[in-house]
Every structure is written in structure tokens, then in C-alpha cells.
Amino acid sequence: MTWKERSSMKTLIKNGMILTTENEFKSDILIVDEKIAAIGKNLSEEGVDKIIDAEGKFVFPGGIDQHVHYSFVYQGSKVRGFETSNAPALGGTTTVIEFVNQVQGKGLLESIDEFKTKDVDGIAMVDYGFHIVMTDPRPEVIEEIPKLAEAGYPTLKLFMAYKGQFFHADDDAIIQALTKGKEAGITVMVHAENGDIVDFLTKKLIAEGKTGTYYHAVSRPPVCEAEATRRAIYLAEMANAPIYIVHVTCKEALDEIRAAYQRGQSVYGETCAHYLLFDESVLDQPNFEGAKYICSPALRTKEHQEPLWEALNKGWLNAVSSDHCGFDFAVQKHMGYGEGKSFADVPNGAPSVQNRVNAVWTYGVCEGKLSRQEFVNVIAASPARVNGLTEKGHIAVGYDADIVVFDPEYRGIMGVANSLEGVDYSIYEGMEQKGRPETVLLRGQVIVENAEYVGKKGQGKLAKGKPFGSAYDKFEKA
Ligand code: DUC
Ligand code: ZN
Ligand code: ZN
């Protein structure tokens, strides 16, 4: 074998039903090294190193989870990090985008670089990108915003909630980020909850002795999300910039997004699998077990779920993310349960990165709420476009060979026993799962085989995003 032959690895996926956002068709896929090289029927097996039989299987682009927290710290407690990023791989997600908090006193890129060097390089098992969370909007930091685009990080997030925490952002910071960001095609994202309302209601509930986990939902009702969503939309209109609302949960916020969308404004959002599948009743459990479902925004009543599915169908929301945040239940209970403690002391977050794709398939596609094309759109294609990942999220020649071969016949039960998330519980415990990723390829390399993770630590690479992602489609590009 010559050096040239050895240096190129060929894999053939045969006879799978390929899913795209537009259609589905039975075909073979030839992968050469990291890229999809050909798609067609009866592709030649000559010189092929590995053949994957996908007869009877669906083949779709590796999931892109644009909303994960592997670095989140709350009152000194830290989530599980990238050492557990084999969990998304097993669940059919090949790229995650992490929210990195800007360290106070440091720059935006400096904060990302520090986290990347210390906690991601040599560890990540799927590809990754970063959204910086601006926490310290000094003039020189605002000036730095366009540099994010050059570095391959074309998004920036602000937390309208969490009053009193260092990462809370006021309207001034949002206006400045929108105005500066649009110069360079940076998409500004917001966690839209009115921090003052949450603060006011939390204090009131605690003074009334209402400290149990259910009151988390009472402390941050839909109106507090709707108000912040509306405000963010108007701030974006004033700045003539697009805006992206993360984890939309309720009808009232959707009303604001839909109205803006219909006015022609560039407003998009995502929801998360848990808002589609769970309602606030799970917060009301004995032994503080409801803490497992304390995430923000809070879970809502059931009546909000159908409008969220509808919004995904209509394109007012264009992604289903996980908002993965892996705090142990033991930590949540320790922090929030007992004398002088309350729901407000519980670190917020739901571990959910592994089950996102399976949950949307089982409870979306199999229940007739999403077509298979919409499924591909919300779990991979649209997040790729929003984040400028122009070589991911689609099965076509020239794209990264991030591919899931999915067995639709599998039946199983989700839960912590099958989880690689490294957390001591699963919000999906005991729920039925229909179908599963049988083989997963990351840039042409098999990282899941026979539904077992077989990849290597450090195999994940930085996936740089291009500026002017799809939230800018209605704008003239600079
Ligand atoms: N919400 C959560 O539930 N966890 C992390 C951060 C957030 O906004
Ligand atoms: Zn958030
Ligand atoms: Zn989040």
C-alpha cells in the first residue's frame, strides 16, 4: 500500500434511508476521510475500508445541540464537564455548543480560550463550539465583540434573569451587544426572564414559608418570560439587529415571537425537549425529588406543550436543544433542603444531552407531532445554520461525515442505568424510547457501534462558526 492510499480512509454506508430537511431517499453514502464524498445507489465497494449496512435504518446528520452547559457553576457547585461528552455521542449528537461565562475582568476570547485549554482540549468526545456569555460589559469588552466572528464564535449570550448574580445583564448591555454585534454578524441570544419579577416573587414565597421545589415554578411564571421576551424583541428592533431567544417554554412568549416574526422582524428561538415532554407537576414530589426538575425557565402546565410543537412546525421556533446541565441530585438536595434553605438555593439545570434526539424522535416523530424532515431540521440542520456551521447538519457531498445510522425498531427504557452523563439521575427515568442510534460517525470516524460508545477522549474538534448565521437571512450582509 502506498502512503497516499494509506492516508485516505473510505467508508461506505449502504442502503440506508437518508433523511434531509427536504426529503428522504434510499441511497449509499461514500465517506472519504472526514467528508461525504458521494451519494448514490450501488456505489462501488472497491478500495473501501469499512462497510456499514444500513438496510432498514434511517440515516440522518449527527445532531447539533446548540445549548449545553459543561462549565456552569452555581453558588460554588459545578456541573459535569466535557469528560462526559461521550453521552451526546451515544445519543446521536456529534456537535455541542457550550455557553462559557466571561470571567469578570477578563476578555471574551480570553475567557473562551482559558476554558478550552483547561477543560476541553484533549477531552471532548464530540465536536464543539462556544457561545460567550457576556458578564462584564466594559467599553473595551464591547469593542472586542466583532473579534468573536474572526475567531469562529459568531454568537453571544446575555442572561436577563438571575438578578444579583454576576452573569445577569441589564438592558444597556443588551443594546450595546446588539448594536456592536450586528457590525460583524454576531447573533445575540438571550435567556429571557425578568430578573426583578423572579426576585420579588421568590422573596415573597420564602417569607410565606413556601420553600418546596414546586414553588420554583410559581416564582417564575410565564408572564416573567413573556415580558423579557417582548423587551428583548423591541431592543433588537431598535438596534435593527436579529435576536435569538433561547429555551422558549410558554404560549405567552411564543405570542411575542410570532407577532414579531409576522411583522417581518428577524426573531427566532429554540425550545428544549423537557418543555415539550414534562409539565410542572413533576416539581411536586416528596423527599425533595422535585429538585431534579428545577431548571430555568421553569416547567409549565401541559397547555403550553401543543403550542410549542406547533411553533416548531411553523418555524417560529427552529431548534430543540437540551440545555444540558449536569448537577447531581445529591448536590441539589444538599443545597436546597433543610432549615433556612429553599428551592431558590437549588442549582438550576436538567441533565438531558444524551436523550435529546431520542426524545424528539419518540415523542415527536412517532407521535405524529413532527415529520422526519422537521425532525432533522430541529435537531441538526437549523442549529447548524443559526451558528454558521456551514459544513455540518446536512447529508450532502462536501459536508462533514457526522452521521447517525438509526434503528427505528429498537424499543427500550431511558434512565440513569443507560446514561453516560455522569449524573446521579435522569429526568427521563422509566420513559419509553422508540428507536436508537446504532452507529454514529464523527467526521468519518465511528464513535458509536452497536449502540455502544467506541470513540476516544479528545477526538472532538473545535467547529468554527461563520458570522451572519441564518438569523441574519433577512438582513443585507455586510
Ligand atoms: N438554566 C438552567 O436551568 N440551567 C443553566 C442555566 C439556565 O439558564
Ligand atoms: Zn438559560
Ligand atoms: Zn442554558
CSV table of C-alpha atoms and ligand atoms in Angstrom, one decimal:
chain,number,residue,atom,x,y,z
A,1,MET,CA,0.0,0.0,0.0
A,2,THR,CA,1.4,3.4,-0.9
A,3,TRP,CA,1.5,6.3,1.5
A,4,LYS,CA,-1.2,8.0,-0.5
A,5,GLU,CA,-3.6,5.1,-0.3
A,6,ARG,CA,-3.0,4.6,3.4
A,7,SER,CA,-3.6,8.2,4.2
A,8,SER,CA,-7.2,8.1,2.9
A,9,MET,CA,-9.9,6.1,4.7
A,10,LYS,CA,-13.0,5.1,2.8
A,11,THR,CA,-16.3,4.1,4.5
A,12,LEU,CA,-19.4,3.1,2.7
A,13,ILE,CA,-22.9,3.3,4.3
A,14,LYS,CA,-25.1,1.1,2.2
A,15,ASN,CA,-28.8,1.1,1.6
A,16,GLY,CA,-29.9,3.5,4.3
A,17,MET,CA,-33.0,5.7,4.1
A,18,ILE,CA,-31.4,9.1,4.1
A,19,LEU,CA,-33.3,11.9,5.8
A,20,THR,CA,-32.8,15.6,5.0
A,21,THR,CA,-34.9,18.6,5.7
A,22,GLU,CA,-36.5,18.4,2.3
A,23,ASN,CA,-37.0,14.7,1.5
A,24,GLU,CA,-35.9,11.1,2.2
A,25,PHE,CA,-34.5,8.6,-0.2
A,26,LYS,CA,-32.7,5.2,-0.2
A,27,SER,CA,-29.1,5.5,-1.1
A,28,ASP,CA,-25.5,4.7,-0.3
A,29,ILE,CA,-23.0,7.3,1.2
A,30,LEU,CA,-19.3,7.2,0.5
A,31,ILE,CA,-17.1,8.8,3.0
A,32,VAL,CA,-13.6,9.7,2.3
A,33,ASP,CA,-11.7,10.7,5.4
A,34,GLU,CA,-13.8,13.3,7.2
A,35,LYS,CA,-16.2,14.3,4.4
A,36,ILE,CA,-19.1,12.9,2.5
A,37,ALA,CA,-17.6,12.2,-1.0
A,38,ALA,CA,-20.6,10.7,-2.9
A,39,ILE,CA,-24.2,9.8,-2.5
A,40,GLY,CA,-25.9,7.4,-4.9
A,41,LYS,CA,-27.3,4.0,-5.5
A,42,ASN,CA,-25.0,0.9,-5.7
A,43,LEU,CA,-21.8,2.9,-5.1
A,44,SER,CA,-18.7,0.8,-5.8
A,45,GLU,CA,-17.1,-1.1,-2.9
A,46,GLU,CA,-13.7,-1.0,-4.5
A,47,GLY,CA,-11.0,0.3,-2.2
A,48,VAL,CA,-13.5,0.8,0.6
A,49,ASP,CA,-12.1,0.1,4.1
A,50,LYS,CA,-15.3,-0.3,6.0
A,51,ILE,CA,-18.9,-1.1,5.0
A,52,ILE,CA,-21.8,-0.2,7.3
A,53,ASP,CA,-25.1,-2.0,6.4
A,54,ALA,CA,-27.9,0.5,6.9
A,55,GLU,CA,-30.7,-1.6,5.3
A,56,GLY,CA,-33.9,-0.9,7.3
A,57,LYS,CA,-32.3,2.0,9.1
A,58,PHE,CA,-32.7,5.8,8.8
A,59,VAL,CA,-29.6,7.8,8.2
A,60,PHE,CA,-29.5,11.4,9.2
A,61,PRO,CA,-27.0,14.2,10.1
A,62,GLY,CA,-25.4,14.0,13.5
A,63,GLY,CA,-27.3,16.1,16.0
A,64,ILE,CA,-26.2,19.6,16.8
A,65,ASP,CA,-27.1,20.6,20.4
A,66,GLN,CA,-26.6,24.3,20.4
A,67,HIS,CA,-27.3,24.7,24.1
A,68,VAL,CA,-25.3,22.8,26.7
A,69,HIS,CA,-23.6,23.7,29.9
A,70,TYR,CA,-20.4,21.8,30.7
A,71,SER,CA,-18.9,24.8,32.6
A,72,PHE,CA,-21.8,26.1,34.6
A,73,VAL,CA,-21.1,26.9,38.2
A,74,TYR,CA,-23.8,27.9,40.7
A,75,GLN,CA,-23.0,29.0,44.2
A,76,GLY,CA,-19.8,27.1,44.1
A,77,SER,CA,-21.3,23.8,42.6
A,78,LYS,CA,-20.0,22.8,39.2
A,79,VAL,CA,-21.7,20.6,36.6
A,80,ARG,CA,-20.2,17.6,35.0
A,81,GLY,CA,-17.9,18.7,32.1
A,82,PHE,CA,-16.6,17.6,28.7
A,83,GLU,CA,-15.3,14.3,30.3
A,84,THR,CA,-18.9,13.1,29.9
A,85,SER,CA,-19.3,14.2,26.3
A,86,ASN,CA,-19.5,10.6,25.1
A,87,ALA,CA,-23.1,10.9,26.3
A,88,PRO,CA,-24.2,13.2,23.4
A,89,ALA,CA,-22.3,10.8,21.0
A,90,LEU,CA,-24.3,7.8,22.2
A,91,GLY,CA,-27.5,9.8,21.9
A,92,GLY,CA,-26.8,10.8,18.2
A,93,THR,CA,-25.4,14.3,18.8
A,94,THR,CA,-22.0,14.9,17.2
A,95,THR,CA,-21.6,18.7,17.9
A,96,VAL,CA,-22.4,20.6,21.1
A,97,ILE,CA,-22.2,24.4,21.6
A,98,GLU,CA,-21.2,25.4,25.1
A,99,PHE,CA,-22.1,28.6,26.9
A,100,VAL,CA,-18.9,29.9,28.5
A,101,ASN,CA,-19.3,32.7,31.0
A,102,GLN,CA,-16.9,35.6,30.5
A,103,VAL,CA,-14.7,35.7,33.6
A,104,GLN,CA,-15.0,39.1,35.3
A,105,GLY,CA,-12.1,41.4,34.5
A,106,LYS,CA,-11.1,39.2,31.5
A,107,GLY,CA,-11.8,39.5,27.8
A,108,LEU,CA,-14.4,37.5,25.8
A,109,LEU,CA,-11.9,35.5,23.8
A,110,GLU,CA,-9.5,35.1,26.7
A,111,SER,CA,-12.3,33.5,28.8
A,112,ILE,CA,-13.2,31.1,26.0
A,113,ASP,CA,-9.5,30.2,25.4
A,114,GLU,CA,-8.9,29.5,29.1
A,115,PHE,CA,-11.9,27.2,29.3
A,116,LYS,CA,-11.0,25.5,26.1
A,117,THR,CA,-7.4,24.9,27.0
A,118,LYS,CA,-8.1,23.7,30.5
A,119,ASP,CA,-11.4,21.8,30.2
A,120,VAL,CA,-12.0,20.9,26.5
A,121,ASP,CA,-8.8,20.3,24.5
A,122,GLY,CA,-7.8,16.6,24.6
A,123,ILE,CA,-11.1,15.8,26.5
A,124,ALA,CA,-14.1,16.4,24.2
A,125,MET,CA,-15.5,13.4,22.5
A,126,VAL,CA,-17.8,15.3,20.1
A,127,ASP,CA,-17.1,18.4,18.1
A,128,TYR,CA,-17.8,21.6,19.9
A,129,GLY,CA,-18.3,25.4,19.6
A,130,PHE,CA,-18.7,28.1,22.1
A,131,HIS,CA,-21.2,30.9,22.8
A,132,ILE,CA,-19.6,33.5,25.1
A,133,VAL,CA,-21.9,34.8,27.9
A,134,MET,CA,-21.0,38.5,28.3
A,135,THR,CA,-20.9,39.2,32.0
A,136,ASP,CA,-18.7,42.3,32.2
A,137,PRO,CA,-19.7,44.8,29.5
A,138,ARG,CA,-16.9,47.3,29.9
A,139,PRO,CA,-16.2,49.6,26.8
A,140,GLU,CA,-13.2,47.5,25.8
A,141,VAL,CA,-15.3,44.3,26.0
A,142,ILE,CA,-18.0,45.8,23.8
A,143,GLU,CA,-15.2,46.7,21.3
A,144,GLU,CA,-14.0,43.2,21.4
A,145,ILE,CA,-17.3,41.7,20.2
A,146,PRO,CA,-16.5,41.7,16.5
A,147,LYS,CA,-13.4,39.7,17.1
A,148,LEU,CA,-15.6,36.8,18.1
A,149,ALA,CA,-16.5,36.5,14.5
A,150,GLU,CA,-12.9,36.2,13.3
A,151,ALA,CA,-12.2,33.6,15.9
A,152,GLY,CA,-15.1,31.3,14.8
A,153,TYR,CA,-17.6,32.1,17.6
A,154,PRO,CA,-20.4,34.1,15.9
A,155,THR,CA,-22.8,34.2,18.8
A,156,LEU,CA,-23.0,36.0,22.2
A,157,LYS,CA,-25.5,35.4,25.0
A,158,LEU,CA,-26.9,37.5,27.8
A,159,PHE,CA,-28.8,36.4,30.9
A,160,MET,CA,-31.8,38.7,31.5
A,161,ALA,CA,-32.6,36.5,34.6
A,162,TYR,CA,-30.6,35.8,37.7
A,163,LYS,CA,-30.7,39.2,39.3
A,164,GLY,CA,-27.8,39.7,41.7
A,165,GLN,CA,-25.6,37.1,40.0
A,166,PHE,CA,-22.5,38.3,38.2
A,167,PHE,CA,-23.8,37.0,34.9
A,168,HIS,CA,-27.1,39.0,34.9
A,169,ALA,CA,-27.3,41.5,32.1
A,170,ASP,CA,-29.3,44.8,32.1
A,171,ASP,CA,-30.9,46.3,29.0
A,172,ASP,CA,-27.9,48.6,28.4
A,173,ALA,CA,-25.7,45.6,28.0
A,174,ILE,CA,-28.2,44.0,25.6
A,175,ILE,CA,-28.5,47.2,23.4
A,176,GLN,CA,-24.7,47.5,23.2
A,177,ALA,CA,-24.3,43.8,22.3
A,178,LEU,CA,-26.9,44.0,19.6
A,179,THR,CA,-25.6,47.2,18.1
A,180,LYS,CA,-21.9,46.1,18.1
A,181,GLY,CA,-22.7,42.5,17.3
A,182,LYS,CA,-24.5,43.2,14.1
A,183,GLU,CA,-21.5,45.0,12.6
A,184,ALA,CA,-19.8,41.7,12.5
A,185,GLY,CA,-22.7,39.3,12.0
A,186,ILE,CA,-22.8,38.1,15.6
A,187,THR,CA,-26.1,36.6,16.6
A,188,VAL,CA,-27.2,37.8,20.1
A,189,MET,CA,-29.0,35.3,22.2
A,190,VAL,CA,-30.9,35.9,25.4
A,191,HIS,CA,-32.1,34.0,28.3
A,192,ALA,CA,-35.4,35.9,28.6
A,193,GLU,CA,-36.8,36.1,32.1
A,194,ASN,CA,-37.5,39.3,34.0
A,195,GLY,CA,-35.0,39.0,36.9
A,196,ASP,CA,-36.8,41.5,39.1
A,197,ILE,CA,-40.1,39.6,38.9
A,198,VAL,CA,-38.3,36.4,39.8
A,199,ASP,CA,-36.5,38.1,42.7
A,200,PHE,CA,-39.7,39.7,44.0
A,201,LEU,CA,-41.8,36.5,43.9
A,202,THR,CA,-39.0,34.4,45.3
A,203,LYS,CA,-38.6,36.6,48.4
A,204,LYS,CA,-42.4,36.7,48.8
A,205,LEU,CA,-42.8,32.9,48.6
A,206,ILE,CA,-40.0,32.3,51.0
A,207,ALA,CA,-41.4,34.8,53.5
A,208,GLU,CA,-44.7,32.8,53.3
A,209,GLY,CA,-42.8,29.6,54.1
A,210,LYS,CA,-43.3,28.3,50.6
A,211,THR,CA,-39.9,26.8,50.2
A,212,GLY,CA,-40.6,23.4,48.5
A,213,THR,CA,-39.5,22.6,45.0
A,214,TYR,CA,-42.9,23.2,43.4
A,215,TYR,CA,-42.6,26.9,44.2
A,216,HIS,CA,-39.8,27.2,41.8
A,217,ALA,CA,-42.4,27.3,39.0
A,218,VAL,CA,-44.6,29.8,41.0
A,219,SER,CA,-41.6,32.1,41.4
A,220,ARG,CA,-41.0,32.4,37.6
A,221,PRO,CA,-44.4,32.3,35.9
A,222,PRO,CA,-45.0,32.7,32.1
A,223,VAL,CA,-45.5,36.4,32.4
A,224,CYS,CA,-41.9,36.9,33.5
A,225,GLU,CA,-40.7,35.1,30.4
A,226,ALA,CA,-43.1,36.9,28.1
A,227,GLU,CA,-42.2,40.3,29.4
A,228,ALA,CA,-38.5,39.7,28.9
A,229,THR,CA,-39.0,38.1,25.5
A,230,ARG,CA,-41.0,41.1,24.4
A,231,ARG,CA,-38.4,43.5,25.8
A,232,ALA,CA,-35.6,41.7,24.0
A,233,ILE,CA,-37.5,41.8,20.8
A,234,TYR,CA,-38.1,45.5,21.0
A,235,LEU,CA,-34.4,46.1,21.9
A,236,ALA,CA,-33.5,44.2,18.8
A,237,GLU,CA,-35.9,46.2,16.7
A,238,MET,CA,-34.4,49.4,18.0
A,239,ALA,CA,-30.9,48.2,17.2
A,240,ASN,CA,-32.1,46.8,13.8
A,241,ALA,CA,-30.5,43.5,14.6
A,242,PRO,CA,-31.7,39.9,14.8
A,243,ILE,CA,-32.3,38.2,18.1
A,244,TYR,CA,-32.4,34.6,19.2
A,245,ILE,CA,-34.4,33.6,22.3
A,246,VAL,CA,-33.1,30.5,24.0
A,247,HIS,CA,-35.3,27.9,25.7
A,248,VAL,CA,-38.8,29.3,25.0
A,249,THR,CA,-41.3,27.5,27.2
A,250,CYS,CA,-44.7,29.1,27.0
A,251,LYS,CA,-47.6,30.4,24.9
A,252,GLU,CA,-47.2,34.0,26.1
A,253,ALA,CA,-43.5,34.2,24.9
A,254,LEU,CA,-44.5,32.4,21.7
A,255,ASP,CA,-47.1,35.1,21.1
A,256,GLU,CA,-44.4,37.7,21.2
A,257,ILE,CA,-42.1,35.8,18.9
A,258,ARG,CA,-44.9,35.1,16.4
A,259,ALA,CA,-46.1,38.7,16.3
A,260,ALA,CA,-42.5,39.9,15.7
A,261,TYR,CA,-42.0,37.3,13.0
A,262,GLN,CA,-45.2,38.3,11.3
A,263,ARG,CA,-44.1,42.0,11.4
A,264,GLY,CA,-41.0,40.8,9.5
A,265,GLN,CA,-38.6,41.1,12.3
A,266,SER,CA,-35.7,38.6,12.5
A,267,VAL,CA,-36.7,36.9,15.7
A,268,TYR,CA,-36.1,33.2,16.3
A,269,GLY,CA,-36.0,30.8,19.2
A,270,GLU,CA,-35.5,27.3,20.4
A,271,THR,CA,-37.2,25.2,22.9
A,272,CYS,CA,-35.9,22.2,24.8
A,273,ALA,CA,-37.0,18.6,24.9
A,274,HIS,CA,-38.1,18.9,28.6
A,275,TYR,CA,-40.5,21.7,27.9
A,276,LEU,CA,-42.2,19.6,25.2
A,277,LEU,CA,-42.5,16.5,27.4
A,278,PHE,CA,-42.8,17.4,31.1
A,279,ASP,CA,-45.1,19.7,33.0
A,280,GLU,CA,-44.7,21.4,36.3
A,281,SER,CA,-46.4,18.6,38.3
A,282,VAL,CA,-43.1,16.8,38.4
A,283,LEU,CA,-41.7,19.6,40.6
A,284,ASP,CA,-44.2,18.5,43.3
A,285,GLN,CA,-42.7,15.3,44.6
A,286,PRO,CA,-41.9,14.0,48.2
A,287,ASN,CA,-38.3,13.9,49.5
A,288,PHE,CA,-37.3,17.0,47.6
A,289,GLU,CA,-37.2,14.8,44.4
A,290,GLY,CA,-38.8,17.7,42.5
A,291,ALA,CA,-35.4,19.3,42.6
A,292,LYS,CA,-34.4,17.1,39.7
A,293,TYR,CA,-36.7,19.2,37.5
A,294,ILE,CA,-35.6,22.6,38.7
A,295,CYS,CA,-34.4,24.3,35.6
A,296,SER,CA,-34.9,27.8,34.3
A,297,PRO,CA,-37.2,28.9,32.9
A,298,ALA,CA,-39.4,26.5,34.9
A,299,LEU,CA,-41.5,23.7,33.5
A,300,ARG,CA,-45.0,24.9,32.6
A,301,THR,CA,-48.5,23.4,32.7
A,302,LYS,CA,-49.5,20.9,29.9
A,303,GLU,CA,-51.4,23.5,27.9
A,304,HIS,CA,-48.1,25.1,26.8
A,305,GLN,CA,-46.8,21.9,25.1
A,306,GLU,CA,-49.0,21.8,21.9
A,307,PRO,CA,-48.2,25.5,21.1
A,308,LEU,CA,-44.5,24.7,21.3
A,309,TRP,CA,-44.9,21.7,18.9
A,310,GLU,CA,-46.9,24.0,16.6
A,311,ALA,CA,-44.2,26.7,16.7
A,312,LEU,CA,-41.6,24.1,15.7
A,313,ASN,CA,-43.8,23.1,12.8
A,314,LYS,CA,-44.4,26.7,11.7
A,315,GLY,CA,-40.8,27.8,12.0
A,316,TRP,CA,-41.3,30.4,14.8
A,317,LEU,CA,-39.0,28.1,16.8
A,318,ASN,CA,-36.3,26.4,14.8
A,319,ALA,CA,-34.4,24.1,17.2
A,320,VAL,CA,-34.9,21.7,20.1
A,321,SER,CA,-31.9,21.9,22.4
A,322,SER,CA,-31.1,20.1,25.6
A,323,ASP,CA,-30.0,23.0,27.9
A,324,HIS,CA,-28.0,20.1,29.4
A,325,CYS,CA,-26.7,21.0,32.9
A,326,GLY,CA,-25.4,18.1,34.9
A,327,PHE,CA,-25.7,18.8,38.6
A,328,ASP,CA,-26.2,15.7,40.8
A,329,PHE,CA,-29.5,15.4,42.7
A,330,ALA,CA,-27.4,14.9,45.9
A,331,VAL,CA,-25.9,18.3,45.4
A,332,GLN,CA,-29.3,19.9,44.6
A,333,LYS,CA,-30.8,18.4,47.7
A,334,HIS,CA,-27.9,19.3,49.9
A,335,MET,CA,-28.1,22.9,48.7
A,336,GLY,CA,-31.9,23.4,48.9
A,337,TYR,CA,-33.3,21.1,51.5
A,338,GLY,CA,-33.4,21.8,55.3
A,339,GLU,CA,-33.6,24.6,57.8
A,340,GLY,CA,-33.3,28.0,56.2
A,341,LYS,CA,-33.0,26.7,52.6
A,342,SER,CA,-35.4,26.7,49.7
A,343,PHE,CA,-36.0,25.9,46.0
A,344,ALA,CA,-34.1,29.2,45.3
A,345,ASP,CA,-30.8,27.6,46.6
A,346,VAL,CA,-31.0,24.6,44.2
A,347,PRO,CA,-28.6,24.8,41.3
A,348,ASN,CA,-30.8,25.0,38.2
A,349,GLY,CA,-30.4,22.6,35.4
A,350,ALA,CA,-31.5,19.3,33.8
A,351,PRO,CA,-29.2,16.6,32.5
A,352,SER,CA,-30.5,15.8,29.1
A,353,VAL,CA,-27.9,15.9,26.4
A,354,GLN,CA,-28.0,12.1,25.8
A,355,ASN,CA,-31.7,11.8,25.4
A,356,ARG,CA,-32.5,14.8,23.3
A,357,VAL,CA,-32.5,13.2,19.8
A,358,ASN,CA,-34.2,10.0,21.1
A,359,ALA,CA,-36.8,12.0,22.9
A,360,VAL,CA,-37.7,14.2,19.9
A,361,TRP,CA,-37.9,11.1,17.8
A,362,THR,CA,-40.0,9.0,20.2
A,363,TYR,CA,-42.4,11.8,21.4
A,364,GLY,CA,-42.3,14.0,18.3
A,365,VAL,CA,-41.9,11.9,15.2
A,366,CYS,CA,-43.5,8.6,16.5
A,367,GLU,CA,-46.5,10.6,17.9
A,368,GLY,CA,-47.0,12.5,14.6
A,369,LYS,CA,-46.1,15.9,16.0
A,370,LEU,CA,-43.1,16.4,13.7
A,371,SER,CA,-42.4,14.9,10.3
A,372,ARG,CA,-39.0,13.2,9.8
A,373,GLN,CA,-37.9,16.3,7.8
A,374,GLU,CA,-38.8,18.6,10.6
A,375,PHE,CA,-37.0,16.3,13.0
A,376,VAL,CA,-33.8,16.7,11.0
A,377,ASN,CA,-34.3,20.4,10.9
A,378,VAL,CA,-34.8,21.0,14.6
A,379,ILE,CA,-32.1,18.6,15.9
A,380,ALA,CA,-29.4,19.4,13.4
A,381,ALA,CA,-29.9,21.4,10.3
A,382,SER,CA,-31.3,24.6,11.8
A,383,PRO,CA,-28.9,24.8,14.7
A,384,ALA,CA,-26.1,24.4,12.1
A,385,ARG,CA,-27.4,27.3,10.1
A,386,VAL,CA,-28.0,29.6,13.1
A,387,ASN,CA,-24.5,29.0,14.3
A,388,GLY,CA,-22.8,29.3,10.9
A,389,LEU,CA,-21.7,25.7,10.9
A,390,THR,CA,-21.8,25.6,7.1
A,391,GLU,CA,-20.2,22.1,6.8
A,392,LYS,CA,-22.4,20.4,9.4
A,393,GLY,CA,-26.1,19.5,9.8
A,394,HIS,CA,-26.8,18.1,6.4
A,395,ILE,CA,-26.2,14.9,4.4
A,396,ALA,CA,-24.7,16.1,1.1
A,397,VAL,CA,-21.4,15.9,-0.8
A,398,GLY,CA,-18.8,18.1,0.8
A,399,TYR,CA,-20.3,18.1,4.3
A,400,ASP,CA,-18.6,16.7,7.4
A,401,ALA,CA,-19.4,13.0,7.7
A,402,ASP,CA,-21.2,13.4,11.0
A,403,ILE,CA,-23.8,10.7,10.5
A,404,VAL,CA,-26.3,8.7,12.6
A,405,VAL,CA,-27.5,5.3,11.4
A,406,PHE,CA,-30.7,5.0,13.4
A,407,ASP,CA,-32.6,1.7,14.1
A,408,PRO,CA,-36.3,2.6,14.3
A,409,GLU,CA,-37.2,-0.9,15.6
A,410,TYR,CA,-35.4,-0.7,18.9
A,411,ARG,CA,-37.6,-0.4,22.0
A,412,GLY,CA,-36.1,0.4,25.4
A,413,ILE,CA,-36.4,2.4,28.5
A,414,MET,CA,-34.5,5.6,29.2
A,415,GLY,CA,-32.8,6.1,32.6
A,416,VAL,CA,-29.7,6.6,34.6
A,417,ALA,CA,-28.6,3.0,34.1
A,418,ASN,CA,-28.1,3.6,30.4
A,419,SER,CA,-26.7,7.1,30.8
A,420,LEU,CA,-23.1,8.3,30.2
A,421,GLU,CA,-23.9,11.8,31.5
A,422,GLY,CA,-22.2,11.0,34.8
A,423,VAL,CA,-25.0,12.5,36.8
A,424,ASP,CA,-26.8,10.5,39.6
A,425,TYR,CA,-30.2,10.8,38.0
A,426,SER,CA,-32.1,11.1,34.7
A,427,ILE,CA,-35.1,13.3,34.2
A,428,TYR,CA,-36.2,10.6,31.6
A,429,GLU,CA,-36.1,7.8,34.1
A,430,GLY,CA,-38.5,5.0,33.1
A,431,MET,CA,-39.7,6.6,29.9
A,432,GLU,CA,-40.2,4.6,26.8
A,433,GLN,CA,-37.7,5.0,23.9
A,434,LYS,CA,-38.5,4.1,20.4
A,435,GLY,CA,-35.5,3.7,18.1
A,436,ARG,CA,-31.9,4.5,18.8
A,437,PRO,CA,-28.6,5.5,17.1
A,438,GLU,CA,-27.0,2.2,16.2
A,439,THR,CA,-23.9,3.7,14.6
A,440,VAL,CA,-22.6,7.2,14.9
A,441,LEU,CA,-19.8,8.7,12.8
A,442,LEU,CA,-17.9,11.9,13.8
A,443,ARG,CA,-16.1,13.3,10.7
A,444,GLY,CA,-16.0,9.8,9.2
A,445,GLN,CA,-14.8,8.0,12.3
A,446,VAL,CA,-17.1,5.5,14.0
A,447,ILE,CA,-17.7,6.6,17.6
A,448,VAL,CA,-20.8,4.5,18.3
A,449,GLU,CA,-21.1,0.9,17.1
A,450,ASN,CA,-23.9,-1.5,18.0
A,451,ALA,CA,-25.2,1.3,20.2
A,452,GLU,CA,-22.1,1.4,22.4
A,453,TYR,CA,-19.7,4.3,22.6
A,454,VAL,CA,-16.4,3.2,21.0
A,455,GLY,CA,-14.7,6.6,20.4
A,456,LYS,CA,-11.7,8.2,22.1
A,457,LYS,CA,-11.2,11.0,24.5
A,458,GLY,CA,-10.1,14.1,22.7
A,459,GLN,CA,-11.5,13.1,19.3
A,460,GLY,CA,-13.8,16.1,19.3
A,461,LYS,CA,-12.5,19.2,17.5
A,462,LEU,CA,-13.4,22.9,17.5
A,463,ALA,CA,-16.1,23.5,14.9
A,464,LYS,CA,-15.7,27.2,14.0
A,465,GLY,CA,-18.9,29.0,13.1
A,466,LYS,CA,-19.1,31.7,10.3
A,467,PRO,CA,-20.7,35.0,11.1
A,468,PHE,CA,-24.0,36.1,9.7
A,469,GLY,CA,-25.8,32.9,10.6
A,470,SER,CA,-29.4,32.3,9.5
A,471,ALA,CA,-30.8,34.8,11.9
A,472,TYR,CA,-29.3,37.4,9.5
A,473,ASP,CA,-31.1,36.0,6.5
A,474,LYS,CA,-33.5,38.9,6.4
A,475,PHE,CA,-30.6,41.4,6.5
A,476,GLU,CA,-28.2,42.5,3.9
A,477,LYS,CA,-24.9,41.0,4.7
A,478,ALA,CA,-22.1,43.5,5.4
B,1,DUC,N1,-31.0,27.4,33.2
B,1,DUC,C1,-30.8,26.2,33.7
B,1,DUC,O1,-31.7,25.5,34.0
B,1,DUC,N2,-29.5,25.8,33.8
B,1,DUC,C2,-28.4,26.5,33.4
B,1,DUC,C3,-28.6,27.9,33.1
B,1,DUC,C4,-30.0,28.3,32.8
B,1,DUC,O2,-30.3,29.3,32.4
B,2,ZN,ZN,-30.8,29.9,30.2
B,3,ZN,ZN,-29.0,27.2,29.4
